[in-house]
Coordinates of C-alpha atoms in Angstrom, one line a residue:
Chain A
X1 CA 113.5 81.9 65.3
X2 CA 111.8 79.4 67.5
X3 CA 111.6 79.9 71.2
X4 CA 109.9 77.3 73.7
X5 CA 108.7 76.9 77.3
X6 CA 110.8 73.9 77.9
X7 CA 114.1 75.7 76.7
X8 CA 113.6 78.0 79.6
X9 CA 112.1 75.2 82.4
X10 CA 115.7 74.8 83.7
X11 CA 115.4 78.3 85.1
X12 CA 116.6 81.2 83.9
X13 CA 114.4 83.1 85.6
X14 CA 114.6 85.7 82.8
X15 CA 110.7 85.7 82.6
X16 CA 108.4 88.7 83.8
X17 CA 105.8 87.4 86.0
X18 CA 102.2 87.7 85.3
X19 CA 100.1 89.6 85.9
X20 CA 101.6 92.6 85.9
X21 CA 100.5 95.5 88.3
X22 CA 98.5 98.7 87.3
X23 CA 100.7 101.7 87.7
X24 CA 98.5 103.8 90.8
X25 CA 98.9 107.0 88.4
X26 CA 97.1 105.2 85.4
X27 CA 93.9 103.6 86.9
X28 CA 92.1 103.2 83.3
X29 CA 94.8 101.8 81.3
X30 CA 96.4 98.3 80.7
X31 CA 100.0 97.8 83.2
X32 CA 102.7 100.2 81.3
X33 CA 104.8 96.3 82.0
X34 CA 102.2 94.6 80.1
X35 CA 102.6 97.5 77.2
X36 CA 106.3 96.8 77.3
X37 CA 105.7 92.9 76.6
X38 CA 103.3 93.9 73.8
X39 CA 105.8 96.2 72.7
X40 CA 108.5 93.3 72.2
X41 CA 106.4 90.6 70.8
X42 CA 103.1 89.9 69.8
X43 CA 103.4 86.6 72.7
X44 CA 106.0 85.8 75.4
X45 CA 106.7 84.0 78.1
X46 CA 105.7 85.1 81.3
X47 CA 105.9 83.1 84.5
X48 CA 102.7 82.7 86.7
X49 CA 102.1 82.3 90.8
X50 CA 103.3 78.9 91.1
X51 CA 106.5 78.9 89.1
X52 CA 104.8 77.5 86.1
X53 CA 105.3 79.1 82.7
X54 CA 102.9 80.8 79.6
X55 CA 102.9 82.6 76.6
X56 CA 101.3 85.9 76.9
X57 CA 99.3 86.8 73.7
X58 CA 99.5 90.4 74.0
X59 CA 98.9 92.2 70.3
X60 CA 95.4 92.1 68.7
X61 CA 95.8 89.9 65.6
X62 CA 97.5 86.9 67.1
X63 CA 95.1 86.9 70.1
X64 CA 92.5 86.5 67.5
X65 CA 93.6 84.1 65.8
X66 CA 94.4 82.1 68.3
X67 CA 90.9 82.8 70.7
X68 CA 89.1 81.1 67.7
X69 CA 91.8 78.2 66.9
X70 CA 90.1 74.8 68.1
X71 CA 93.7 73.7 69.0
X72 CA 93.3 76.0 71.9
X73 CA 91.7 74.0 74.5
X74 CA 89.9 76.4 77.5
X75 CA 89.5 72.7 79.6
X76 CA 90.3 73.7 82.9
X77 CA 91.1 70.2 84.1
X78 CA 93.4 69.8 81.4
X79 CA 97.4 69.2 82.9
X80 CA 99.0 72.2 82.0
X81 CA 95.9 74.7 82.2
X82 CA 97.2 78.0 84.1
X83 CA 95.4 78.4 86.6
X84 CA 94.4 82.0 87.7
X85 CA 95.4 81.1 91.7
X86 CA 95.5 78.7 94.5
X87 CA 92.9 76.7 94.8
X88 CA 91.5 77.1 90.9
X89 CA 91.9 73.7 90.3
X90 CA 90.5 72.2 93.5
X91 CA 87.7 74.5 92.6
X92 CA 87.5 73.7 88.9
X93 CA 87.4 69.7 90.6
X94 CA 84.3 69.9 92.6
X95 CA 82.4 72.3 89.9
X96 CA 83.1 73.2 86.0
X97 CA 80.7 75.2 84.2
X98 CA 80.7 75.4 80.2
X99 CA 83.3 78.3 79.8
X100 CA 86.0 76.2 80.8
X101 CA 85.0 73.1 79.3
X102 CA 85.8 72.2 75.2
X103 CA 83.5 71.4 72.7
X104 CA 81.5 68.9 72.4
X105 CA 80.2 69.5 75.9
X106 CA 81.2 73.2 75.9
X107 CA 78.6 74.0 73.0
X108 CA 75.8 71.4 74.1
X109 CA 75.4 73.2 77.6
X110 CA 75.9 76.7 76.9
X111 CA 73.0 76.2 73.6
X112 CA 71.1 75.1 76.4
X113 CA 71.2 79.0 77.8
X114 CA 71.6 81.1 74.5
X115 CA 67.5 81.9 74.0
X116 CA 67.1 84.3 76.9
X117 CA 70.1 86.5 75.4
X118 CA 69.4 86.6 71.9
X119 CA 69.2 90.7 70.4
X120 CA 65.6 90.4 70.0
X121 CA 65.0 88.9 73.8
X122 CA 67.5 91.4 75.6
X123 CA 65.7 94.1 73.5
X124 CA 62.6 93.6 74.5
X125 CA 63.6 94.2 78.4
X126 CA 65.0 96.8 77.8
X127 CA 62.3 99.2 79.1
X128 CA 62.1 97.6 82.1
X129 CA 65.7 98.4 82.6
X130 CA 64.9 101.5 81.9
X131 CA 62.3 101.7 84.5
X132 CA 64.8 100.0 87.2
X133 CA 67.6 102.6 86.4
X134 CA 65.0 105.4 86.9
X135 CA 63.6 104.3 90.2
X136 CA 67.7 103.5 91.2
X137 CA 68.4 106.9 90.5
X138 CA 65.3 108.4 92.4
X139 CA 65.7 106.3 95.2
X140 CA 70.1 107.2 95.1
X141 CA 68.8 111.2 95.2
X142 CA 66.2 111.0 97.7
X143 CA 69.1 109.5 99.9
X144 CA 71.9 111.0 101.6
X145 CA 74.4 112.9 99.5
X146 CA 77.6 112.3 99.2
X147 CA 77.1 108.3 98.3
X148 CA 78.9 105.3 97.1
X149 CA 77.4 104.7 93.6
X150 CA 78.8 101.1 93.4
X151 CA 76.3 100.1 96.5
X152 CA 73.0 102.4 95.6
X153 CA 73.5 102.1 91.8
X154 CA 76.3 100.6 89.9
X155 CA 75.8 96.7 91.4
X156 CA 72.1 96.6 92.5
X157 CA 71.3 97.3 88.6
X158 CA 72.6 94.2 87.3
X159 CA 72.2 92.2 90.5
X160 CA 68.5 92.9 89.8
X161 CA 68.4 91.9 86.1
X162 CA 69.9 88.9 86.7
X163 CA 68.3 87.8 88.9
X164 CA 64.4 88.1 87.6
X165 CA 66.5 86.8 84.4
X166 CA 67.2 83.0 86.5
X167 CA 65.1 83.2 89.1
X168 CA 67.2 83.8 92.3
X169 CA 65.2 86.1 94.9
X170 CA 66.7 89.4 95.0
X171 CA 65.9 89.9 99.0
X172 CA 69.4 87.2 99.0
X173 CA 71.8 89.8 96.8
X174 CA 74.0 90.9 100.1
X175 CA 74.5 87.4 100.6
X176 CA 75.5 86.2 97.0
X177 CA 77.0 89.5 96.4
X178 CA 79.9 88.9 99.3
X179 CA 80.2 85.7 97.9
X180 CA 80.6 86.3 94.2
X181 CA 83.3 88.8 94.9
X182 CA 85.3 86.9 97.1
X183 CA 84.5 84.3 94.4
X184 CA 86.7 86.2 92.0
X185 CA 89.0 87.4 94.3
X186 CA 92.8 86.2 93.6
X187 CA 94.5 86.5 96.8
X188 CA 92.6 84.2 99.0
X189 CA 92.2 80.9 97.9
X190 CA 90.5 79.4 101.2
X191 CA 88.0 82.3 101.4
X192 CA 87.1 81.7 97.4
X193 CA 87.0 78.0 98.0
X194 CA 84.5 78.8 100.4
X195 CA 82.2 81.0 98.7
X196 CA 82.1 78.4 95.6
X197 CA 80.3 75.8 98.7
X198 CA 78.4 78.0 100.1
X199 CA 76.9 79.5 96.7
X200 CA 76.8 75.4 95.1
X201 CA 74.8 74.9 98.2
X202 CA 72.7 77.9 97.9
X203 CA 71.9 77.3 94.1
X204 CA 71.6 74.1 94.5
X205 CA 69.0 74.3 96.7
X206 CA 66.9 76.5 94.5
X207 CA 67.4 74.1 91.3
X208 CA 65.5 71.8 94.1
X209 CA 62.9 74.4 94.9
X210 CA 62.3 75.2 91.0
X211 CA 61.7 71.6 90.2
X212 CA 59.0 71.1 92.5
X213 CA 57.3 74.8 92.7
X214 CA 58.6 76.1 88.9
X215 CA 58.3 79.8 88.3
X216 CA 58.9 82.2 85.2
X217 CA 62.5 81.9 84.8
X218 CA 65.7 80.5 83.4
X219 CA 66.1 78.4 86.1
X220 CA 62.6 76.9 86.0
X221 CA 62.7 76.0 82.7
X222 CA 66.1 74.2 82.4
X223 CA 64.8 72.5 85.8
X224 CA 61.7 71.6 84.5
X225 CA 62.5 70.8 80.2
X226 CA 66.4 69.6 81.5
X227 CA 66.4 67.8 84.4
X228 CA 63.2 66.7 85.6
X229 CA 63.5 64.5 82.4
X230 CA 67.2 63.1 83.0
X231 CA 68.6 65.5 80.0
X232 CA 71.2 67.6 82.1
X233 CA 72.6 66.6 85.5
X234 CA 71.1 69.0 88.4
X235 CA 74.8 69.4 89.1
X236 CA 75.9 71.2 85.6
X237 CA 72.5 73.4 86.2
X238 CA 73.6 74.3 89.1
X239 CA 77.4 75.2 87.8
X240 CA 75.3 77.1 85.1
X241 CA 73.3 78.8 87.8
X242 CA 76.5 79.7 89.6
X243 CA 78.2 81.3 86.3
X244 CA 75.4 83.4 85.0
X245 CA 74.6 84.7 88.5
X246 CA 78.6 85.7 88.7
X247 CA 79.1 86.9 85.4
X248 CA 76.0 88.5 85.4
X249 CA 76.4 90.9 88.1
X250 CA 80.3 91.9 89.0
X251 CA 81.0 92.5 85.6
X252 CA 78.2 94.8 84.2
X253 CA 78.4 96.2 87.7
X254 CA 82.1 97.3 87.3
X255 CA 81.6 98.6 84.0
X256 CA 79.0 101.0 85.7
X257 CA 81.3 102.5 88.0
X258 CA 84.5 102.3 86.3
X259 CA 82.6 104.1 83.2
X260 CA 81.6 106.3 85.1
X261 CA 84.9 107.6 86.9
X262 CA 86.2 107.4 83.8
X263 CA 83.9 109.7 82.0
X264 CA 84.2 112.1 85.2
X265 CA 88.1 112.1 84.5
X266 CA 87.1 112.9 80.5
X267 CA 84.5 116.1 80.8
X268 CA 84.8 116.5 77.2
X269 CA 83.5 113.1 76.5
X270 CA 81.1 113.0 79.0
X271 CA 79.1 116.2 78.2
X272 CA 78.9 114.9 74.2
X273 CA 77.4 111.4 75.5
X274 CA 75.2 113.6 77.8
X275 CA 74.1 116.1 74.7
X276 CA 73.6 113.4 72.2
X277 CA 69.4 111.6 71.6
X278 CA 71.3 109.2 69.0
X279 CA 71.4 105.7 70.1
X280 CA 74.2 104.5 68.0
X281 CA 76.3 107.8 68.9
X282 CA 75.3 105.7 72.7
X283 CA 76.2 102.4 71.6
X284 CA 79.4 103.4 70.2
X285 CA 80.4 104.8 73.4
X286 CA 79.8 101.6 74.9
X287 CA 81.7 99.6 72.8
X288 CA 84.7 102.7 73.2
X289 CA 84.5 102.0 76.6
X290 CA 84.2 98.4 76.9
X291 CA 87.5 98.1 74.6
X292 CA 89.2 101.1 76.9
X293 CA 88.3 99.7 80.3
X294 CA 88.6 96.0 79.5
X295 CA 87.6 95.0 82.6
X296 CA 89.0 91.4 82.5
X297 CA 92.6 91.9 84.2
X298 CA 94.0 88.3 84.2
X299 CA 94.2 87.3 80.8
X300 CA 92.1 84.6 78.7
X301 CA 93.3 81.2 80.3
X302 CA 94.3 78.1 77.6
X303 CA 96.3 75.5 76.9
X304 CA 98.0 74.5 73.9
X305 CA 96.3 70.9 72.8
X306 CA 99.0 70.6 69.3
X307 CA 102.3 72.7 68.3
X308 CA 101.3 76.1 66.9
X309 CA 103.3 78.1 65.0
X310 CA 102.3 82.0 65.3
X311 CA 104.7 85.3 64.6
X312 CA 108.0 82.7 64.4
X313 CA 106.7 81.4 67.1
X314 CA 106.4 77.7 68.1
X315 CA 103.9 77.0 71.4
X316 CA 104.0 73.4 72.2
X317 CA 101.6 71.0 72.6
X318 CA 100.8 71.1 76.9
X319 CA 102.1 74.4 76.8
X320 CA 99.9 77.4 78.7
X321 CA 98.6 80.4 76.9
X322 CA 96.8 83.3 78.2
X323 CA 95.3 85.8 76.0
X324 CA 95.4 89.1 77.3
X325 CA 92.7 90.7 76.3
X326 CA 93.1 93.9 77.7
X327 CA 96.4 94.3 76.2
X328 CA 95.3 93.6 72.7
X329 CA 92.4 96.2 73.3
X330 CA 95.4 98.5 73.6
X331 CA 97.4 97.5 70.8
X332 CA 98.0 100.0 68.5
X333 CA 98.2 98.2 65.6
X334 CA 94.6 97.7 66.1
X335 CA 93.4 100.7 67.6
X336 CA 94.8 104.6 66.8
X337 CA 96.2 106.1 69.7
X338 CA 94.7 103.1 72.2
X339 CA 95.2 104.8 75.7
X340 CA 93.0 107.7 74.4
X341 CA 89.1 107.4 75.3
X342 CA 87.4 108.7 72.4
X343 CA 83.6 107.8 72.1
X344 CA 83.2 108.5 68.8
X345 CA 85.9 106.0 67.0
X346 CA 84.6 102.7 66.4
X347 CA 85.6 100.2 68.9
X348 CA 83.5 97.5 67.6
X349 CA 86.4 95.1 66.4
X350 CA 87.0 95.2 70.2
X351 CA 87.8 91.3 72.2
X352 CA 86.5 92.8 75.6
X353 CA 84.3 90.1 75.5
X354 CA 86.8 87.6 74.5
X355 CA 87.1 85.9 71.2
X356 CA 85.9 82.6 70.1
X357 CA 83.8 80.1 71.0
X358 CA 83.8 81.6 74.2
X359 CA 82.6 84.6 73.8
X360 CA 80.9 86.2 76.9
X361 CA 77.1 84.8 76.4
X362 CA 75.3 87.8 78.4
X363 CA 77.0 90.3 75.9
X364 CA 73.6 91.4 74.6
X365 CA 72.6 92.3 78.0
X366 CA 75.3 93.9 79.4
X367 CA 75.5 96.1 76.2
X368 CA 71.9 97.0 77.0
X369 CA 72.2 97.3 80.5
X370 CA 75.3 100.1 80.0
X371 CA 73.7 101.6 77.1
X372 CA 70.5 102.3 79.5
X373 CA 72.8 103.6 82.3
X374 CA 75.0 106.0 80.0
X375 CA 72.2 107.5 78.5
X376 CA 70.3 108.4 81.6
X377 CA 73.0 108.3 84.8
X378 CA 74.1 111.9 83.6
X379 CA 71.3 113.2 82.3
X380 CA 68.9 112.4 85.5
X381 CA 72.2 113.7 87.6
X382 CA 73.7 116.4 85.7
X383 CA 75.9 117.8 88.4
X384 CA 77.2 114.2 89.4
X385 CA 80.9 114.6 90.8
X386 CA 83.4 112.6 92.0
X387 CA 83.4 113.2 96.0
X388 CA 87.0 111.6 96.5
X389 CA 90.4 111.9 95.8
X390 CA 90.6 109.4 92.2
X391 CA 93.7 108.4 93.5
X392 CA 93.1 107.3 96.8
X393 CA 90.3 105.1 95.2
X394 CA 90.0 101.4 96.2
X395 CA 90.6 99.6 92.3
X396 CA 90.2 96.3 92.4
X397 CA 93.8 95.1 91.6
X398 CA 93.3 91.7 93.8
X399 CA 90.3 90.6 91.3
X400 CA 90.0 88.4 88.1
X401 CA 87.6 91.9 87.1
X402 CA 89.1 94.9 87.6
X403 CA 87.0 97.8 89.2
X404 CA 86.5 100.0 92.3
X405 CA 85.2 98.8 95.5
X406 CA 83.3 102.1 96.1
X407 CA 83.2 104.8 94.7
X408 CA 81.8 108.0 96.4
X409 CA 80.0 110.2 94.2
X410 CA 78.0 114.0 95.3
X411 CA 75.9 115.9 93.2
Chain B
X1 CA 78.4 89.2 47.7
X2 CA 77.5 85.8 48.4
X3 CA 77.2 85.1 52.0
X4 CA 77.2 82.0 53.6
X5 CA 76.9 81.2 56.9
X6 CA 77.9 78.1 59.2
X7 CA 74.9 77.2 61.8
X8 CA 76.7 74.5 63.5
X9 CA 79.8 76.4 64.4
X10 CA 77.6 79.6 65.5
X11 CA 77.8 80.3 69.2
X12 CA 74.7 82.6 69.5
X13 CA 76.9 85.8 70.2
X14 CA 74.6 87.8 68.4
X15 CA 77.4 90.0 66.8
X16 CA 76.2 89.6 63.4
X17 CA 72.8 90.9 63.8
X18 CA 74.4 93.7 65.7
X19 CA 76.4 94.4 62.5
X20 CA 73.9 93.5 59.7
X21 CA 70.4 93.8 61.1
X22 CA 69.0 93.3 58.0
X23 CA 71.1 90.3 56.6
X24 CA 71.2 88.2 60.0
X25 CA 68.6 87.1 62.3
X26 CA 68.7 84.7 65.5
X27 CA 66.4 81.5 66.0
X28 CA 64.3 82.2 68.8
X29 CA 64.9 78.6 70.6
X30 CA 68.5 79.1 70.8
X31 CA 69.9 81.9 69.5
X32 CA 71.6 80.2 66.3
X33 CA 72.2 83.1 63.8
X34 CA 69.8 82.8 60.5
X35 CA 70.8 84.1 57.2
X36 CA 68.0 86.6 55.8
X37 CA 69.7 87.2 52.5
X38 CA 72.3 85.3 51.2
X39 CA 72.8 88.2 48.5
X40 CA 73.0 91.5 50.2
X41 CA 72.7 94.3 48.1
X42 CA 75.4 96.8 47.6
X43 CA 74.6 99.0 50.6
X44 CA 74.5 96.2 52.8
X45 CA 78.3 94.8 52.1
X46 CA 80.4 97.0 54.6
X47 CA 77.9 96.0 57.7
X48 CA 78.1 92.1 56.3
X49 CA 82.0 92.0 56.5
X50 CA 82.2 93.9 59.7
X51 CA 79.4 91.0 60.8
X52 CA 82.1 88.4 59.1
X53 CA 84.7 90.2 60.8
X54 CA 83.7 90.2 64.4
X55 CA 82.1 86.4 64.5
X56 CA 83.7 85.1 66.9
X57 CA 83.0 81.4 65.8
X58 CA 84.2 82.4 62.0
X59 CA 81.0 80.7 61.6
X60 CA 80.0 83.3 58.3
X61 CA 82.2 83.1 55.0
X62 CA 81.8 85.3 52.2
X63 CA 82.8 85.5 48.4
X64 CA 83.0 89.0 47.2
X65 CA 82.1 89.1 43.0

């Protein structure tokens, strides 16, 4: 059986929209709606904000296989490209970074920013994340008790990191913090618009400041080696700037506390992470929670560049496609009893951090950065309790990365 | 097992050296994956075709004897 967008278009309004909202009971796990779609067919048609249709790639294999197929264009400026909200294209107009661009561009600027996150470079800062989660936690206890560990803890961490990583003064994180959330945020298209000026103006005035005064940083060195001599445009350094500085923070930082609630909610679980001195028995929790939590709530956004056939199946040429990866993290095909957060299966077939040329670049960090936290947040806090109702907790439903907004924590 | 691996589609993830510490490497300057041993030895297969396995620019390729 073949099914298409176009035989639809007319309107029968049969469609689910997408996304789908998180049931308030289930906090941790993917929409029981989306679960339903997956349920049906590995991809379906959903309809989006603006009317406009896509085919949901829910199940594992086929959002695999179609992640890595170079007739799946991530081009953002491409006609037909779902875009995530209002204002996303007059966004993606001003500014376009590499991770929705295609290749030939796509993999000449992001090579330009692979070398400070190779395994042996994120390795080798490791203990001075080690040293920074240590002085976060003394400074967190010698403070007032209850707190919000998302303020004293889980965002300063990788704000910090990132930004000794580029080069962006730390004494500016409120600033670029409010910014980068409201950045991702889906509901308000002016206020995101916004941000994205008043952070391009903000980075771009430190690409300035970097090529006259360089310092020991990312930043300085694409400045100085990339465009000082004409070989990258101060304008895609800056969209690169932008990028890593976003990426680099609300996501590790929303793995932090979501982790953390949810290894609150699973005592079991947390007391063997707690108990165990192996660091693979570490790392495999990571990656159990990375694939459970799936913070990425809005799907992988493409569009079709050929006719694909997949699972009897035909997506057209111009059609949309978003790969919802926390669905296919959840797909039981792929993963025994999905919904259950068990740190000691191995989760490291796992497309939390997409699939594909795109793959998330600052993977090798953030694994680090999470594996320091889990392996010393507990221990160094023993007695750390939730100190608020989990479901009156604010999740971030509204953002591209799913999280909490706070989340109050005693001890 | 022969291994081969595709330099110009890597992507730098860094999943294979993850996987198969002692069969991949990455090039300092940019993170392209390097191929250590292009004949793993026996103990070594299951972590190369978990490192095959999670490429995500199905950049490494192997043929099993």
């Amino acid at each position: 059986m073949t099914d298409t967008l176009t035989d639809t278009a007319s309107g029968t309004g049969r469609e689910p929209g997408y996304p789908i909202d998180r049931s308030p009971h289930c906090p941790f796990s993917p929409p029981a709606g989306l679960r339903a779609l997956q349920s049906t067919a590995p991809l379906r048609k959903v309809r989006l904000w603006d009317g406009s249709g896509a085919w949901l790639v829910t199940r594992y294999a086929e959002l695999r296989t179609l992640a890595a197929d170079p007739r799946i264009s991530s081009d953002i400026l491409r006609p037909g490209y779902p875009h995530v909200s209002l204002g996303s294209l007059e966004r993606a107009r001003r500014q376009t970074s590499f991770i929705v661009m295609d290749d030939p561009a796509h993999a000449r600027l992001r090579r330009l920013v692979t070398a400070p996150f190779t395994v042996r470079r994120i390795q080798a800062l490791r203990p001075a994340v080690q040293e920074l989660v240590d002085e976060l936690i003394d400074t967190m206890l010698a403070g007032p008790c209850p707190t919000d560990l998302v303020r004293e803890f889980a965002l300063p961490l990788p704000s910090l990191v990132i930004c000794r990583l580029l080069g962006v003064p730390y004494a500016d994180h409120a600033f670029f913090q409010r910014h980068s959330a409201a950045l991702l945020n889906r509901d308000s298209a002016e206020r995101a618009t916004e941000a994205q000026r008043i952070l391009t103006d903000y980075l771009d005035g430190l690409v300035a400041e970097k090529l006259v005064r360089p310092t020991d940083d990312l930043l300085s060195v694409l400045a100085t080696e990339q465009v000082a001599p004409g070989l990258l445009e101060r304008r895609d350094l800056t969209a690169i700037a932008m990028l890593l500085l976003v990426a680099g923070h609300e996501t590790t930082a929303n793995m932090i506390a979501l982790g953390t609630l949810a290894l609150l909610r699973h005592p079991d679980q947390l007391d063997a992470l707690r108990a165990t001195d192996d660091p693979a028995r570490v790392a495999g929790a990571v990656e159990e929670l990375l694939r459970h939590l799936t913070i990425v709530q809005t799907g992988l956004r493409r569009v079709a560049l050929a006719d694909i056939e997949i699972a009897g199946q035909v997506i057209r040429a111009g059609e949309a496609v978003i790969l919802a990866i926390d669905a296919a993290n959840h797909d039981a095909t792929a993963f025994t009893e999905p919904d259950r957060l068990d740190l000691g299966r191995d989760a490291r077939r796992h497309v939390a951090f997409g699939y594909g040329v795109h793959q998330c670049l600052g993977q090798q960090l953030a694994r680090m950065e999470l594996q320091v936290v889990y392996s010393t947040l507990y221990r160094r806090i023993p007695t750390l309790r939730l100190a608020a109702d989990p479901a009156g907790l604010p999740y971030k439903h509204d953002s591209i990365v799913y999280g909490v907004h706070e989340l109050p924590v005693a001890w | 097992m022969r291994v081969t691996l595709h330099q110009d589609k890597c992507v730098a993830s860094g999943q294979c050296v993850l996987a198969a510490q002692e069969v991949f490497d990455q090039r300092d300057e940019d993170g392209v994956a390097v191929l250590l041993d292009d004949s793993p030895p026996a103990g070594a297969h299951d972590d190369v075709r978990h490192a095959a396995a999670v490429c995500p620019a199905l950049a490494i390729t192997l043929a099993e004897s």
